[in-house]
Amino acid sequence: MERVFGRPVVTQEQMRARIREMGKQISTDYAGKDLVLVGVLKGAYAFYADLARAIRIPIRVDFIIVTSYGSKAKTSGKVKLVTELTEEIKGKDVLLVEDIVDSGLTVQYLVKTLSKRKPRSIKVCTLLSKPERREVEVQIDYEGFKIPNKYVVGYGLDYQQKYRNLPYLAVLDQVDEEA
Ligand code: IMP
Ligand code: MG
C-alpha cells in the first residue's frame, strides 16, 4: 500500500533549534561530570548524532538495542535488551537518549535495568513524547517536543523498519495494524 505523509509534525528548522537548546542545557547540567550518552537503537540514531554534536563537554558514547514493537505499530508491552553496553556505567552519569516515549514501558524497563549497575545518576532525554499514550508514569528530564497521538516516521523512527532515513518527522496516515 502506498503511504501518505501528512505535514511534518515538527519541521527540520524547529528540530535543529530545539536540539541546539537541549545540547546547551545538557552541557551546563553535566559540566565536570562523567557523562555517558546511551543511545537507544535503532530509533534514536538520528537524534543521537545531532544531540551529541550539540553537547559542548567531553562525553562517552554508548548504545543499546532494544525491541518493544516487533514489526507491528502497536506495542506488545514487552521490552527486550538485544545488545549490551560496551563499558561499565558504575559511578558514571548516564543519560538515556530515546527517539520517543509512548506508553513509557521501554524507558521504565531501561531505567530499572540500568539502575542495578549503580550509575552515579540516570536520566532520560527524548526527542518526542506522546503524553496521551502513557501507560506507566516515567520521569523525562529532557524532552524535545510533545506530539499528539499520531504515528510518526522519519528522523530515525520507523514503520515496519522503513522510513527511518526520511530527513524529517512525518505523520503516517495509514497504519495497517494487522501488518
Ligand atoms: P514505549 O515503550 O511504548 O514508550 O515505546 C517506545 C518505542 O516505541 C519508541 O522508542 C519507538 O521505537 C516506538 N514508537 C512509539 N511511537 C512511535 C511512533 O509514532 N512512530 C515510530 N515508533 C514509535
Ligand atoms: Mg525506540
Short mmCIF file of C-alpha atoms and ligand atoms in Angstrom, two decimals:
data_model
loop_
_atom_site.label_atom_id
_atom_site.label_comp_id
_atom_site.label_asym_id
_atom_site.label_seq_id
_atom_site.Cartn_x
_atom_site.Cartn_y
_atom_site.Cartn_z
CA MET A 1 0.00 0.00 0.00
CA GLU A 2 1.25 3.45 -0.77
CA ARG A 3 1.94 5.53 2.32
CA VAL A 4 0.67 9.05 2.51
CA PHE A 5 2.61 11.52 4.57
CA GLY A 6 0.85 14.45 6.14
CA ARG A 7 2.52 17.70 7.07
CA PRO A 8 5.72 17.40 9.08
CA VAL A 9 4.86 17.17 12.79
CA VAL A 10 7.95 19.15 13.58
CA THR A 11 9.88 20.97 10.90
CA GLN A 12 13.60 20.47 10.38
CA GLU A 13 14.20 24.07 11.46
CA GLN A 14 12.24 23.62 14.69
CA MET A 15 14.11 20.43 15.38
CA ARG A 16 17.53 21.93 14.77
CA ALA A 17 16.78 24.85 17.10
CA ARG A 18 15.37 22.67 19.85
CA ILE A 19 18.25 20.19 19.72
CA ARG A 20 20.72 23.05 19.96
CA GLU A 21 18.94 24.24 23.13
CA MET A 22 18.88 20.75 24.60
CA GLY A 23 22.59 20.33 23.93
CA LYS A 24 23.33 23.61 25.69
CA GLN A 25 21.23 22.66 28.69
CA ILE A 26 22.86 19.24 28.98
CA SER A 27 26.33 20.81 28.67
CA THR A 28 25.54 23.12 31.58
CA ASP A 29 23.91 20.46 33.73
CA TYR A 30 26.69 17.91 33.26
CA ALA A 31 29.72 20.20 33.34
CA GLY A 32 32.54 18.45 35.24
CA LYS A 33 30.67 15.13 35.32
CA ASP A 34 31.43 11.79 33.69
CA LEU A 35 28.55 11.69 31.22
CA VAL A 36 27.76 8.59 29.21
CA LEU A 37 25.24 9.22 26.48
CA VAL A 38 23.42 5.94 25.98
CA GLY A 39 21.54 5.81 22.69
CA VAL A 40 18.53 3.52 22.42
CA LEU A 41 18.74 1.98 18.96
CA LYS A 42 17.58 1.85 16.40
CA GLY A 43 15.10 4.72 16.68
CA ALA A 44 17.34 7.23 18.39
CA TYR A 45 20.23 7.12 15.93
CA ALA A 46 19.49 10.32 14.04
CA PHE A 47 18.58 12.36 17.11
CA TYR A 48 21.57 10.94 18.98
CA ALA A 49 24.05 12.02 16.31
CA ASP A 50 22.68 15.57 16.27
CA LEU A 51 22.32 15.85 20.04
CA ALA A 52 25.83 14.53 20.76
CA ARG A 53 27.29 17.17 18.45
CA ALA A 54 25.27 19.89 20.18
CA ILE A 55 26.83 18.97 23.54
CA ARG A 56 29.87 21.07 24.34
CA ILE A 57 31.53 18.97 27.03
CA PRO A 58 33.54 15.76 26.57
CA ILE A 59 31.24 12.75 26.81
CA ARG A 60 31.35 9.00 26.35
CA VAL A 61 29.12 7.44 23.74
CA ASP A 62 27.47 4.05 24.02
CA PHE A 63 24.44 2.27 22.62
CA ILE A 64 21.95 -0.44 23.37
CA ILE A 65 19.47 -2.08 21.09
CA VAL A 66 16.03 -2.79 22.45
CA THR A 67 12.95 -4.21 20.83
CA SER A 68 9.48 -3.48 22.02
CA TYR A 69 7.30 -3.30 18.97
CA GLY A 70 8.45 -6.08 16.70
CA SER A 71 7.12 -5.28 13.28
CA LYS A 72 3.77 -4.02 14.50
CA ALA A 73 2.66 -0.48 15.09
CA LYS A 74 1.03 -1.45 18.37
CA THR A 75 3.11 -2.11 21.46
CA SER A 76 3.35 -5.67 22.71
CA GLY A 77 4.18 -4.28 26.12
CA LYS A 78 7.31 -6.40 26.15
CA VAL A 79 10.75 -4.88 26.09
CA LYS A 80 13.94 -6.81 25.46
CA LEU A 81 17.60 -5.83 25.54
CA VAL A 82 19.12 -7.15 22.33
CA THR A 83 22.67 -5.89 22.88
CA GLU A 84 24.76 -4.78 25.84
CA LEU A 85 26.64 -1.61 26.65
CA THR A 86 30.34 -1.75 25.80
CA GLU A 87 31.54 -0.07 29.01
CA GLU A 88 30.66 -0.23 32.68
CA ILE A 89 28.40 2.57 33.88
CA LYS A 90 29.08 2.13 37.58
CA GLY A 91 29.74 5.54 39.14
CA LYS A 92 29.04 7.37 35.89
CA ASP A 93 26.29 9.77 34.93
CA VAL A 94 24.05 8.09 32.41
CA LEU A 95 21.75 9.93 30.07
CA LEU A 96 19.43 7.68 28.08
CA VAL A 97 18.67 9.06 24.63
CA GLU A 98 15.34 7.96 23.16
CA ASP A 99 13.50 8.86 19.99
CA ILE A 100 10.04 8.83 21.50
CA VAL A 101 8.32 7.98 24.77
CA ASP A 102 4.97 6.43 24.00
CA SER A 103 3.49 4.01 26.59
CA GLY A 104 6.57 4.62 28.73
CA LEU A 105 7.29 0.89 29.06
CA THR A 106 10.67 0.99 27.31
CA VAL A 107 12.00 3.84 29.42
CA GLN A 108 10.65 2.29 32.60
CA TYR A 109 12.35 -1.00 31.79
CA LEU A 110 15.66 0.60 30.84
CA VAL A 111 15.88 2.85 33.89
CA LYS A 112 15.11 -0.11 36.14
CA THR A 113 17.59 -2.42 34.43
CA LEU A 114 20.47 0.05 34.14
CA SER A 115 19.99 1.36 37.70
CA LYS A 116 21.01 -2.05 39.02
CA ARG A 117 24.51 -1.37 37.69
CA LYS A 118 24.91 1.50 40.13
CA PRO A 119 25.47 4.51 37.90
CA ARG A 120 26.00 7.76 39.79
CA SER A 121 22.85 9.09 38.15
CA ILE A 122 20.49 8.09 35.40
CA LYS A 123 18.30 10.48 33.46
CA VAL A 124 16.15 10.39 30.36
CA CYS A 125 16.30 12.54 27.24
CA THR A 126 13.80 12.07 24.44
CA LEU A 127 13.17 13.93 21.22
CA LEU A 128 9.43 13.24 21.28
CA SER A 129 6.76 12.38 23.79
CA LYS A 130 3.14 11.30 23.37
CA PRO A 131 1.66 12.02 26.80
CA GLU A 132 -1.80 10.77 25.79
CA ARG A 133 -0.46 7.27 25.28
CA ARG A 134 1.25 6.86 28.63
CA GLU A 135 0.53 3.59 30.45
CA VAL A 136 3.16 3.95 33.13
CA GLU A 137 4.44 7.12 34.71
CA VAL A 138 8.03 7.89 33.77
CA GLN A 139 10.22 10.86 34.52
CA ILE A 140 11.54 12.63 31.46
CA ASP A 141 14.37 15.02 32.22
CA TYR A 142 14.89 16.46 28.74
CA GLU A 143 12.07 16.49 26.21
CA GLY A 144 12.23 17.91 22.71
CA PHE A 145 8.57 18.06 21.71
CA LYS A 146 5.22 16.84 22.92
CA ILE A 147 3.22 15.48 19.99
CA PRO A 148 -0.38 14.33 19.60
CA ASN A 149 -1.40 10.69 19.41
CA LYS A 150 -0.38 10.05 15.82
CA TYR A 151 2.05 7.51 14.41
CA VAL A 152 5.14 9.31 13.17
CA VAL A 153 8.01 8.18 10.98
CA GLY A 154 11.30 9.62 9.81
CA TYR A 155 14.39 11.03 11.50
CA GLY A 156 15.15 7.57 12.92
CA LEU A 157 11.58 6.45 13.55
CA ASP A 158 10.22 3.57 11.55
CA TYR A 159 7.12 1.84 10.38
CA GLN A 160 7.96 -1.84 9.89
CA GLN A 161 11.65 -0.91 9.81
CA LYS A 162 11.23 1.55 6.96
CA TYR A 163 11.21 5.35 6.66
CA ARG A 164 13.97 5.83 9.27
CA ASN A 165 16.00 7.74 6.68
CA LEU A 166 13.36 10.39 5.98
CA PRO A 167 15.14 13.61 6.93
CA TYR A 168 12.06 14.99 8.71
CA LEU A 169 9.30 13.73 11.01
CA ALA A 170 6.02 12.96 9.27
CA VAL A 171 2.69 11.51 10.27
CA LEU A 172 1.97 8.14 8.76
CA ASP A 173 -1.66 8.47 7.82
CA GLN A 174 -2.45 4.86 7.12
CA VAL A 175 -1.21 2.39 9.67
CA ASP A 176 -2.11 -1.18 8.95
CA GLU A 177 -2.49 -2.63 12.46
CA GLU A 178 -2.60 -6.18 11.14
CA ALA A 179 0.65 -5.93 9.22
P1 IMP B 1 7.04 2.81 24.53
O1 IMP B 1 7.76 1.68 25.21
O2 IMP B 1 5.60 2.47 24.29
O3 IMP B 1 7.21 4.13 25.24
O4 IMP B 1 7.59 2.91 23.08
C1 IMP B 1 8.80 3.38 22.80
C2 IMP B 1 9.24 2.95 21.44
O5 IMP B 1 8.15 2.66 20.54
C3 IMP B 1 9.98 4.09 20.79
O6 IMP B 1 11.32 4.09 21.18
C4 IMP B 1 9.76 3.82 19.32
O7 IMP B 1 10.75 2.95 18.84
C5 IMP B 1 8.41 3.15 19.25
N1 IMP B 1 7.36 4.13 18.87
C6 IMP B 1 6.39 4.66 19.64
N2 IMP B 1 5.61 5.52 18.97
C7 IMP B 1 6.10 5.55 17.72
C8 IMP B 1 5.73 6.29 16.52
O8 IMP B 1 4.80 7.11 16.46
N3 IMP B 1 6.50 6.05 15.42
C9 IMP B 1 7.54 5.17 15.43
N4 IMP B 1 7.92 4.49 16.50
C10 IMP B 1 7.21 4.67 17.64
MG MG B 2 12.97 3.49 20.29
#
